[in-house]
mmCIF file with all atom_site columns, C-alpha atoms and ligand atoms in Angstrom:
data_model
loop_
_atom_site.group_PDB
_atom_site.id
_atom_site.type_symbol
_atom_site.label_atom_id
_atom_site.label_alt_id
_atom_site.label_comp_id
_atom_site.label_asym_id
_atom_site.label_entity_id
_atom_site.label_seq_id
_atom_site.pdbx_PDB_ins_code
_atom_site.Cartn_x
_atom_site.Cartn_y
_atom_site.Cartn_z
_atom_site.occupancy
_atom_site.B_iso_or_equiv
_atom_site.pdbx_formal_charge
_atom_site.auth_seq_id
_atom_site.auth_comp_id
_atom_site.auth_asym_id
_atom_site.auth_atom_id
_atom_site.pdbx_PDB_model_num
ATOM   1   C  CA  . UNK C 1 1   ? -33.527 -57.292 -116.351 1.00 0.00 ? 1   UNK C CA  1
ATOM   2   C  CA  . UNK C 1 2   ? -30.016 -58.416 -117.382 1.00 0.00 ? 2   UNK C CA  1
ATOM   3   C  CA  . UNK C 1 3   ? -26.840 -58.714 -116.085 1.00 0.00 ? 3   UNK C CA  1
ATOM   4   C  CA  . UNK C 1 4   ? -23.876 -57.284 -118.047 1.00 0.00 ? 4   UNK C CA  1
ATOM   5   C  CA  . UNK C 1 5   ? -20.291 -58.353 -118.359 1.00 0.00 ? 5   UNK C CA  1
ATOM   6   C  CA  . UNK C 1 6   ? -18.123 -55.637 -116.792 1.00 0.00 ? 6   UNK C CA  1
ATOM   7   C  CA  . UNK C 1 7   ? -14.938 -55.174 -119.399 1.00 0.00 ? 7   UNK C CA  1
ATOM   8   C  CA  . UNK C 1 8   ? -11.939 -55.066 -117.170 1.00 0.00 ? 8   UNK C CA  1
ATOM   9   C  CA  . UNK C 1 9   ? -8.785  -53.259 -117.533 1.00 0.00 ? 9   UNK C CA  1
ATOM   10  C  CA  . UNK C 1 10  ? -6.488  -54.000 -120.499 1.00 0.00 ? 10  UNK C CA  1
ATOM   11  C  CA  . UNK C 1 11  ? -9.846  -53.741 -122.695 1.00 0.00 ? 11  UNK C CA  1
ATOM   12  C  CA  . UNK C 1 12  ? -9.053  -50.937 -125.130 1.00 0.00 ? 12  UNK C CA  1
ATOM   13  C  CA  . UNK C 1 13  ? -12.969 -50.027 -124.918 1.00 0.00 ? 13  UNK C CA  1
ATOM   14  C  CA  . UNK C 1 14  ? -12.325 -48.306 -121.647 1.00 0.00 ? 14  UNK C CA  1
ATOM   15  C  CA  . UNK C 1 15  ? -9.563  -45.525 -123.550 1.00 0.00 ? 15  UNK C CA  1
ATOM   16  C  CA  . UNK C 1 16  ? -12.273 -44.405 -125.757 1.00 0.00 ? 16  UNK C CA  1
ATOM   17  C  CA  . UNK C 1 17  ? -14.820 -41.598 -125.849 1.00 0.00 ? 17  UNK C CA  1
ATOM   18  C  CA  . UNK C 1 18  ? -18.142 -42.447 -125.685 1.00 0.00 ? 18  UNK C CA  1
ATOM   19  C  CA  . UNK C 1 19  ? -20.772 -40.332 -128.196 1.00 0.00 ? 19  UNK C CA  1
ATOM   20  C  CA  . UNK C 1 20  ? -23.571 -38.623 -126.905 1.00 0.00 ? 20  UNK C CA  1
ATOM   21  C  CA  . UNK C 1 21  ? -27.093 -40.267 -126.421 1.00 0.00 ? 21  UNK C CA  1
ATOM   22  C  CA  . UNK C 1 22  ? -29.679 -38.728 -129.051 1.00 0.00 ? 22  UNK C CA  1
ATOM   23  C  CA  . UNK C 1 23  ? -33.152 -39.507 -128.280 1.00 0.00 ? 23  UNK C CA  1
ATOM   24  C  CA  . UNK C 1 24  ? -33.729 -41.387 -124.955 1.00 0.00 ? 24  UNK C CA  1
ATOM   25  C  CA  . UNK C 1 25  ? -35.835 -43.814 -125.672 1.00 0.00 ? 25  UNK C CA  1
ATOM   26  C  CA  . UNK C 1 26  ? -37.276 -47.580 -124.344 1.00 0.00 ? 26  UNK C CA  1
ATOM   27  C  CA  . UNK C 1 27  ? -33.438 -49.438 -125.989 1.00 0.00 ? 27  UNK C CA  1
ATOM   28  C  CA  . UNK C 1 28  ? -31.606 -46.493 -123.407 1.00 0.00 ? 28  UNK C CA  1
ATOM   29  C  CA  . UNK C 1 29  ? -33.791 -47.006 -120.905 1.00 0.00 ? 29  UNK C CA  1
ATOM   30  C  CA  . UNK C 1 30  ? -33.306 -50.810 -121.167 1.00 0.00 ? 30  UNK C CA  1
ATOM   31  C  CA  . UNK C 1 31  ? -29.751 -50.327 -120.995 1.00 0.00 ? 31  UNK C CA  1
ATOM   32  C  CA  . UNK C 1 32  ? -29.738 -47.936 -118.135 1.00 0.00 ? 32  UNK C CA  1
ATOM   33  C  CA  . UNK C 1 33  ? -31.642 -50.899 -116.083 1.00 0.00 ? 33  UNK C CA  1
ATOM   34  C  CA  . UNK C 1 34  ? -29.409 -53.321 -116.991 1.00 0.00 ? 34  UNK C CA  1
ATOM   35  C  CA  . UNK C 1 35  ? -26.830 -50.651 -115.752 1.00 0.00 ? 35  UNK C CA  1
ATOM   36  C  CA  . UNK C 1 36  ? -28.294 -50.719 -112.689 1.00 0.00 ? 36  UNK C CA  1
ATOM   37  C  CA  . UNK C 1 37  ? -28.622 -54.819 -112.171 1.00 0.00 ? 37  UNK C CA  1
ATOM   38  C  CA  . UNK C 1 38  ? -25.133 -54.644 -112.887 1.00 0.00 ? 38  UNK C CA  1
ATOM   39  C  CA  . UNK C 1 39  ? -24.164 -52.267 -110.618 1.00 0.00 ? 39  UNK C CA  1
ATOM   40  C  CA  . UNK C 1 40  ? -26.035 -54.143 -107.472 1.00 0.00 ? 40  UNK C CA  1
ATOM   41  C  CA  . UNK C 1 41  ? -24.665 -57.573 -109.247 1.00 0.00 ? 41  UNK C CA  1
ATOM   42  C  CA  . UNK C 1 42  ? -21.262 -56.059 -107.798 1.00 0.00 ? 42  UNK C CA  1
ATOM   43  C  CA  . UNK C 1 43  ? -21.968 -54.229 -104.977 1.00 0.00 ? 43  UNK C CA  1
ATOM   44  C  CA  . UNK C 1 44  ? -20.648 -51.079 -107.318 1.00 0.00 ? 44  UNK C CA  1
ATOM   45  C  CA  . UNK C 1 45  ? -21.056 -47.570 -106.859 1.00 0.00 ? 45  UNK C CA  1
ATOM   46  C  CA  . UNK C 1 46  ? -21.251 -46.375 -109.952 1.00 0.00 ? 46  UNK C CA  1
ATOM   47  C  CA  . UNK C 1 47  ? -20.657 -47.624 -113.911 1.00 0.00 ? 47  UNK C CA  1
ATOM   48  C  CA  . UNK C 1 48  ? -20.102 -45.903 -117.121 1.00 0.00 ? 48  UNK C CA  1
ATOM   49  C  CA  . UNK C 1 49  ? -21.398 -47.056 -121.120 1.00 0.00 ? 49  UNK C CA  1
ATOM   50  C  CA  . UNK C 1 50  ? -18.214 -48.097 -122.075 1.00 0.00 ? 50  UNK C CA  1
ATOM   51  C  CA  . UNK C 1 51  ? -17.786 -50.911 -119.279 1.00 0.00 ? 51  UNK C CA  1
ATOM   52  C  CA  . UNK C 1 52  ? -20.619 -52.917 -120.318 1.00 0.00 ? 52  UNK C CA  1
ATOM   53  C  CA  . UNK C 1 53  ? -18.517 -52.730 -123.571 1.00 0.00 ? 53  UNK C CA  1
ATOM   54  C  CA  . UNK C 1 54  ? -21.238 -49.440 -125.053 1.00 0.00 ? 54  UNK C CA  1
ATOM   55  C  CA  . UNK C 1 55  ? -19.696 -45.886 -126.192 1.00 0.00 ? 55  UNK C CA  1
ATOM   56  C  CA  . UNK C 1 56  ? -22.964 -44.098 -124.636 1.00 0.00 ? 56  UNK C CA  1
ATOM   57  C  CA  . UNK C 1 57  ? -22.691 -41.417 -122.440 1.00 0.00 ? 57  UNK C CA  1
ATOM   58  C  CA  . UNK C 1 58  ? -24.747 -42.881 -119.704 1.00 0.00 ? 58  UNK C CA  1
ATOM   59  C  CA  . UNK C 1 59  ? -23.866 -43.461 -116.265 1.00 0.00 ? 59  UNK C CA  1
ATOM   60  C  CA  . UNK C 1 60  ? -25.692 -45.145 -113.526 1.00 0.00 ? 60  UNK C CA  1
ATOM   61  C  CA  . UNK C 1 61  ? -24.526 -44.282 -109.518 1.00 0.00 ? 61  UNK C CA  1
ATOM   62  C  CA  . UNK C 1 62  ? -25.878 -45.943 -106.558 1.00 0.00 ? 62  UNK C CA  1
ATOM   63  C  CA  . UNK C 1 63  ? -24.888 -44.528 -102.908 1.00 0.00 ? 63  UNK C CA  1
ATOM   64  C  CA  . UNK C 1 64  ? -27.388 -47.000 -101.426 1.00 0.00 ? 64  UNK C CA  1
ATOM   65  C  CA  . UNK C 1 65  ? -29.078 -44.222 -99.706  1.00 0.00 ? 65  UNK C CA  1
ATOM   66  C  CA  . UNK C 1 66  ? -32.715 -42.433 -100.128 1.00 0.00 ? 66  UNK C CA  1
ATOM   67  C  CA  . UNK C 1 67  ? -31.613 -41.051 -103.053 1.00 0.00 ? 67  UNK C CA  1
ATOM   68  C  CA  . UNK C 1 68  ? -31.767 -44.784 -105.031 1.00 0.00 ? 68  UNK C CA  1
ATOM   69  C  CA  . UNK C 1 69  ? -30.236 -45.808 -108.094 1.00 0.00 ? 69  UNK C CA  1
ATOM   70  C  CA  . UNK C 1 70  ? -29.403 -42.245 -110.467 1.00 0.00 ? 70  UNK C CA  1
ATOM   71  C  CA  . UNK C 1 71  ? -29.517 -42.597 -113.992 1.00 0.00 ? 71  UNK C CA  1
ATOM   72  C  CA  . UNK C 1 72  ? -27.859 -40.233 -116.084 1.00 0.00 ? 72  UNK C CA  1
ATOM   73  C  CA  . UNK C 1 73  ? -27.936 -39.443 -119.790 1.00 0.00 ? 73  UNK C CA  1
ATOM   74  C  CA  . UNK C 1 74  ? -25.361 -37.183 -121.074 1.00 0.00 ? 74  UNK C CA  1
ATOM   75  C  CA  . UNK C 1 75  ? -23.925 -35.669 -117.882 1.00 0.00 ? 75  UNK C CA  1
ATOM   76  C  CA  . UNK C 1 76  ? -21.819 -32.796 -117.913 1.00 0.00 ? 76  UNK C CA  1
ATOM   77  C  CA  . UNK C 1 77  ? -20.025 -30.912 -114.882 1.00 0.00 ? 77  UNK C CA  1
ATOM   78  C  CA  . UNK C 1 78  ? -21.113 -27.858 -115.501 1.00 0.00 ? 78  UNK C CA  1
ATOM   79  C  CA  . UNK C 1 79  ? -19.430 -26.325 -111.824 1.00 0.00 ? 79  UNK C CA  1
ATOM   80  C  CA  . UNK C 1 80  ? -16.456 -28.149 -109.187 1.00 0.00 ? 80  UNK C CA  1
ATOM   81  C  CA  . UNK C 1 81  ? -15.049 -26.361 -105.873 1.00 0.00 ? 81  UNK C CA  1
ATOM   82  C  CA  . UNK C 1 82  ? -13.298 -28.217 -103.789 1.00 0.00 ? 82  UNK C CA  1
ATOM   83  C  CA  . UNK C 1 83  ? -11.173 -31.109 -103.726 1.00 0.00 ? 83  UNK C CA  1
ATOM   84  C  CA  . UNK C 1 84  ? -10.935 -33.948 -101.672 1.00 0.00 ? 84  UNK C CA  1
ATOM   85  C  CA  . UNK C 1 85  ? -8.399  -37.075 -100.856 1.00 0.00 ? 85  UNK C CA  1
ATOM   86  C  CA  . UNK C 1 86  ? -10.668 -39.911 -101.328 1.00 0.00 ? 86  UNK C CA  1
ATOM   87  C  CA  . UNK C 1 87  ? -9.918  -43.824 -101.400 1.00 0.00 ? 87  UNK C CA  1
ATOM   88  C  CA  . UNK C 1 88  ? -10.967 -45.690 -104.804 1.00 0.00 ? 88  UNK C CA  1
ATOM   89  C  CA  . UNK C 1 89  ? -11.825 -48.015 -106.356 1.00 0.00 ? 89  UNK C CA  1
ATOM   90  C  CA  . UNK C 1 90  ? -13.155 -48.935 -109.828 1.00 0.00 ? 90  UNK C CA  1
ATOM   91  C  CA  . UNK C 1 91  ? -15.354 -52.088 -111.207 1.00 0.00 ? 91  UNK C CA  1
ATOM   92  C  CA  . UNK C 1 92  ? -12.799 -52.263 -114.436 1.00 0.00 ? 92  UNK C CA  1
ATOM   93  C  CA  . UNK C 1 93  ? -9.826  -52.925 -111.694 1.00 0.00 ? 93  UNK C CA  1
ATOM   94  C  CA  . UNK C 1 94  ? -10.918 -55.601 -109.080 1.00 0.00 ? 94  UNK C CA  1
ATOM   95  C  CA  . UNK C 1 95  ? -8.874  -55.910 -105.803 1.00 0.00 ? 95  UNK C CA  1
ATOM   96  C  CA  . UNK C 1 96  ? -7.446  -52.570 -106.258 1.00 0.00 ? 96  UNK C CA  1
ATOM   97  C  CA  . UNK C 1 97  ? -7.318  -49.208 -104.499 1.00 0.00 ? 97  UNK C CA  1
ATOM   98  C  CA  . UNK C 1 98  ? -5.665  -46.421 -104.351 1.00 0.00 ? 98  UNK C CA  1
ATOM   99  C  CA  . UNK C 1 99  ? -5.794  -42.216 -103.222 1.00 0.00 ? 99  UNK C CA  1
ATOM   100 C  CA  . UNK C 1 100 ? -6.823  -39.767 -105.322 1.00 0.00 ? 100 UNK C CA  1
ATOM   101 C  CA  . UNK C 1 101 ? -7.877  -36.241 -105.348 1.00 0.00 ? 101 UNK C CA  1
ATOM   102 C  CA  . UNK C 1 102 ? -11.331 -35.170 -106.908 1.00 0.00 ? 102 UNK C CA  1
ATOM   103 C  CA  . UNK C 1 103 ? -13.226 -32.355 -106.249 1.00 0.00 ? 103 UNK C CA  1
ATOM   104 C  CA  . UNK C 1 104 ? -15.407 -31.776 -103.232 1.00 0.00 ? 104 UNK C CA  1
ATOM   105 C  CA  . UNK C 1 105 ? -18.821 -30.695 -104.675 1.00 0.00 ? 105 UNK C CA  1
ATOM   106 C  CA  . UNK C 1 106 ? -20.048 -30.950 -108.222 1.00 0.00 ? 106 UNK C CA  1
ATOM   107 C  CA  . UNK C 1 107 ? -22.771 -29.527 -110.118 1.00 0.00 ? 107 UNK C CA  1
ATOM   108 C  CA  . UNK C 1 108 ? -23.536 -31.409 -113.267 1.00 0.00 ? 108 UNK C CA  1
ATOM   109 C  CA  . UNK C 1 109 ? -26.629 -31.289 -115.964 1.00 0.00 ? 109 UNK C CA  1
ATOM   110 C  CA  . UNK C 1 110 ? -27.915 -34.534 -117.486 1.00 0.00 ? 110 UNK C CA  1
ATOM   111 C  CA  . UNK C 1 111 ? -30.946 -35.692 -119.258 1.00 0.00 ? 111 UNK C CA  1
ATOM   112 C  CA  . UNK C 1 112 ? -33.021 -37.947 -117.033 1.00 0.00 ? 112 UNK C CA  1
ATOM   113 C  CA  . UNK C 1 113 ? -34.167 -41.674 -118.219 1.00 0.00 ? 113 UNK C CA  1
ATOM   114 C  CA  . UNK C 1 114 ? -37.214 -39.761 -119.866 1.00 0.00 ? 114 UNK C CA  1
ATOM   115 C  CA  . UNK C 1 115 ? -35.294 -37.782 -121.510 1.00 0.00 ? 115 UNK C CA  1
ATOM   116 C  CA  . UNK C 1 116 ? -35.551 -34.484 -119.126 1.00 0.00 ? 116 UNK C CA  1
ATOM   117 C  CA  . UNK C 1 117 ? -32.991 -31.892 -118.571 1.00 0.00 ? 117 UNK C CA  1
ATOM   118 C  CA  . UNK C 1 118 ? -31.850 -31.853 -114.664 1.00 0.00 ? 118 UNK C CA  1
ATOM   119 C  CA  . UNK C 1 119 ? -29.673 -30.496 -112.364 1.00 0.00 ? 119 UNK C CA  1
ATOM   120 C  CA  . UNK C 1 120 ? -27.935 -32.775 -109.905 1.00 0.00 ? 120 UNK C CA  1
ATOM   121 C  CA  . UNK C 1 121 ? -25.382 -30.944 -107.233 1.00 0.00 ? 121 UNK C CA  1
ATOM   122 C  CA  . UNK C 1 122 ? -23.279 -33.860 -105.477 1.00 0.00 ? 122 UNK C CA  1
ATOM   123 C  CA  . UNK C 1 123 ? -20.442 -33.583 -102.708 1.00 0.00 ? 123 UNK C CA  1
ATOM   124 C  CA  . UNK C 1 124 ? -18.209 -35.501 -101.009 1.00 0.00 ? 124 UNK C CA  1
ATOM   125 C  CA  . UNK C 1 125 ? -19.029 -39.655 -101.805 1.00 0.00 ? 125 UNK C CA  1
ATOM   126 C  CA  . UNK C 1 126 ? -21.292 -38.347 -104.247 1.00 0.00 ? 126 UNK C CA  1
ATOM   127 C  CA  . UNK C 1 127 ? -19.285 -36.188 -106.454 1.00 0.00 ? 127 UNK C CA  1
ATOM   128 C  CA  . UNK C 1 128 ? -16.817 -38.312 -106.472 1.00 0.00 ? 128 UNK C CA  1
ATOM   129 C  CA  . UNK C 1 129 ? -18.276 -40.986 -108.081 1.00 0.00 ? 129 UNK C CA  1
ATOM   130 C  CA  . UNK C 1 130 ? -20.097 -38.801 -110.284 1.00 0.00 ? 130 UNK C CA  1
ATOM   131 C  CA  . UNK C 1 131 ? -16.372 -37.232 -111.665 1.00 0.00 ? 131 UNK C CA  1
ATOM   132 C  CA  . UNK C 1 132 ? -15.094 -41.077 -111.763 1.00 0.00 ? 132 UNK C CA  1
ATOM   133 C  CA  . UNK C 1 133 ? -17.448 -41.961 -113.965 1.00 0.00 ? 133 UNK C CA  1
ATOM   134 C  CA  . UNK C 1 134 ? -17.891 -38.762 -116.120 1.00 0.00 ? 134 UNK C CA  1
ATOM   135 C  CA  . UNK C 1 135 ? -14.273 -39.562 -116.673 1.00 0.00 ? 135 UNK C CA  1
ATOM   136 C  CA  . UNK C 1 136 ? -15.035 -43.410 -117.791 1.00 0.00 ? 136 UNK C CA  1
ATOM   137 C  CA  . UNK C 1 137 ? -17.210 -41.388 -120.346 1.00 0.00 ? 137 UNK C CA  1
ATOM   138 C  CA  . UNK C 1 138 ? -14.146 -39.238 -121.910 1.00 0.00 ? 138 UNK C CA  1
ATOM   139 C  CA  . UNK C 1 139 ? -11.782 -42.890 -121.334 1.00 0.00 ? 139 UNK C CA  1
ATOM   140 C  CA  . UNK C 1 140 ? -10.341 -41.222 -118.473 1.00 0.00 ? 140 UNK C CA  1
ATOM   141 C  CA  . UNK C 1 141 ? -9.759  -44.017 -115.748 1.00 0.00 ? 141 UNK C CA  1
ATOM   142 C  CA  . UNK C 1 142 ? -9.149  -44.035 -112.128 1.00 0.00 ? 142 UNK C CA  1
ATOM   143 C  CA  . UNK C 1 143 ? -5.729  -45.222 -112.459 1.00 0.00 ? 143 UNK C CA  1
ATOM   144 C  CA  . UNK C 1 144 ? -4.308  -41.978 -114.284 1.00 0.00 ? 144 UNK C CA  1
ATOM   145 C  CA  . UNK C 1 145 ? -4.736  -39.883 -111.037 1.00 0.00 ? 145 UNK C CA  1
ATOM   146 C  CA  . UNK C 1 146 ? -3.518  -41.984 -108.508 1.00 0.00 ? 146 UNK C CA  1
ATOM   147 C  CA  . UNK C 1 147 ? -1.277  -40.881 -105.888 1.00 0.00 ? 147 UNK C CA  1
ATOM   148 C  CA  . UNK C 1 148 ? 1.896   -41.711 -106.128 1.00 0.00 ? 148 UNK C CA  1
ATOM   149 C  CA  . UNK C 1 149 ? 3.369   -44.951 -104.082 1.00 0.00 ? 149 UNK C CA  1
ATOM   150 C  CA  . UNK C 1 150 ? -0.906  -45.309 -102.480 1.00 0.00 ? 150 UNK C CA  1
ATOM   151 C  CA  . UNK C 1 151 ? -2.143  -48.425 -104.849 1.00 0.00 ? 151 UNK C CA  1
ATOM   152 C  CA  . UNK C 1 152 ? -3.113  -51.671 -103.385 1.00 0.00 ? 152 UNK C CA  1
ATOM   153 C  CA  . UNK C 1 153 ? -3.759  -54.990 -104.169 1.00 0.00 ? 153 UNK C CA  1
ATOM   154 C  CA  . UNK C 1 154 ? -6.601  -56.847 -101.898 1.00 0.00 ? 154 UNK C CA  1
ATOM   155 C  CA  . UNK C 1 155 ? -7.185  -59.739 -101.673 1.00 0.00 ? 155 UNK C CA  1
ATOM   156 C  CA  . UNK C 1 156 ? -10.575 -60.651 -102.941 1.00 0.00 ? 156 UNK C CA  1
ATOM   157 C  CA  . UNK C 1 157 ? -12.777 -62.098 -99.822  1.00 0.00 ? 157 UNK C CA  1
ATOM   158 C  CA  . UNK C 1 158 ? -13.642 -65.414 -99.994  1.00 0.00 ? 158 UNK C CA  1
ATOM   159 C  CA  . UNK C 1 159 ? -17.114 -64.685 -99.949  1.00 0.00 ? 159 UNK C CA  1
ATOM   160 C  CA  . UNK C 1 160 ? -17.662 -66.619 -103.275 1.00 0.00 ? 160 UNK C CA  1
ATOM   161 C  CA  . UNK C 1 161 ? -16.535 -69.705 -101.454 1.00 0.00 ? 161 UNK C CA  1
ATOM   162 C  CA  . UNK C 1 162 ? -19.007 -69.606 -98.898  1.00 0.00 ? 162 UNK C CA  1
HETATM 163 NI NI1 . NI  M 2 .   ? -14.843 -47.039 -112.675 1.00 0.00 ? 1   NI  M NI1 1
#
């Protein structure tokens, strides 16, 4: 278990294309639990390969609900319908937010952390994070889509402080 540093924005790591993952083996699994450790480290959603600094197609989601932490090797949307105005946010840009459209439902194939094709269909909080971060994967980044005049700055809490 291991904590990685998320690259923020202004790292030129996050514009590039990650390659696909070959063989999924222990070093990928590894890396998809450190994904995870990560993700809970900052009460995340969901992070991409490329913001733990890796150009690996492997994405790790967390809704916080029965469905636990989804690991994802290679994913590809494979169907969209829909779209939605959502609110977001992205690990690689702390303390900001903005509105963006992405689609409603998504149906997406991936190889599982043994290495298994699957099928995962998502909608609403689901697919959207799956689309954010299948974009993270092609250096696509929440920022390009925003609605115009909707960003925000927050404040971080002062939770830290406490
Ligand atoms: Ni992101």
């Amino acid at each position: 278990m291991a904590i990685r540093i998320v690259r923020e924005d202004g790292d030129e790591i996050l514009r590039k294309k990650s390659r696909e993952v070959e063989v999924v083996d222990d070093k990928i699994r590894q890396i998809l639990d450190d994904m995870v450790d990560t993700l809970h480290n900052y009460n995340g959603v969901g992070l991409a390969g490329p913001q733990i600094g890796l150009l690996k197609r492997l994405v790790v989601i967390d809704l916080y609900d029965d469905k636990g932490p989804i690991k994802l090797v290679n994913p590809k949307i494979i169907k969209q319908k829909g779209e939605q105005e959502v609110e977001e946010g992205c690990l690689s840009f702390p303390n900001q937010f903005a509105k963006i459209i992405r689609p409603l439902e998504v149906t997406i194939e991936a190889l599982d952390e043994n290495g298994k094709k699957i099928k995962l269909k998502g909608e609403k909080l689901l697919a959207q994070a799956i689309s954010h971060e299948i974009d993270h994967l092609d250096g696509i980044l929440f920022v390009d889509k925003i609605i115009p005049g909707t960003l925000q700055y927050v404040e971080p809490d002062d939770e830290k402080n406490k």
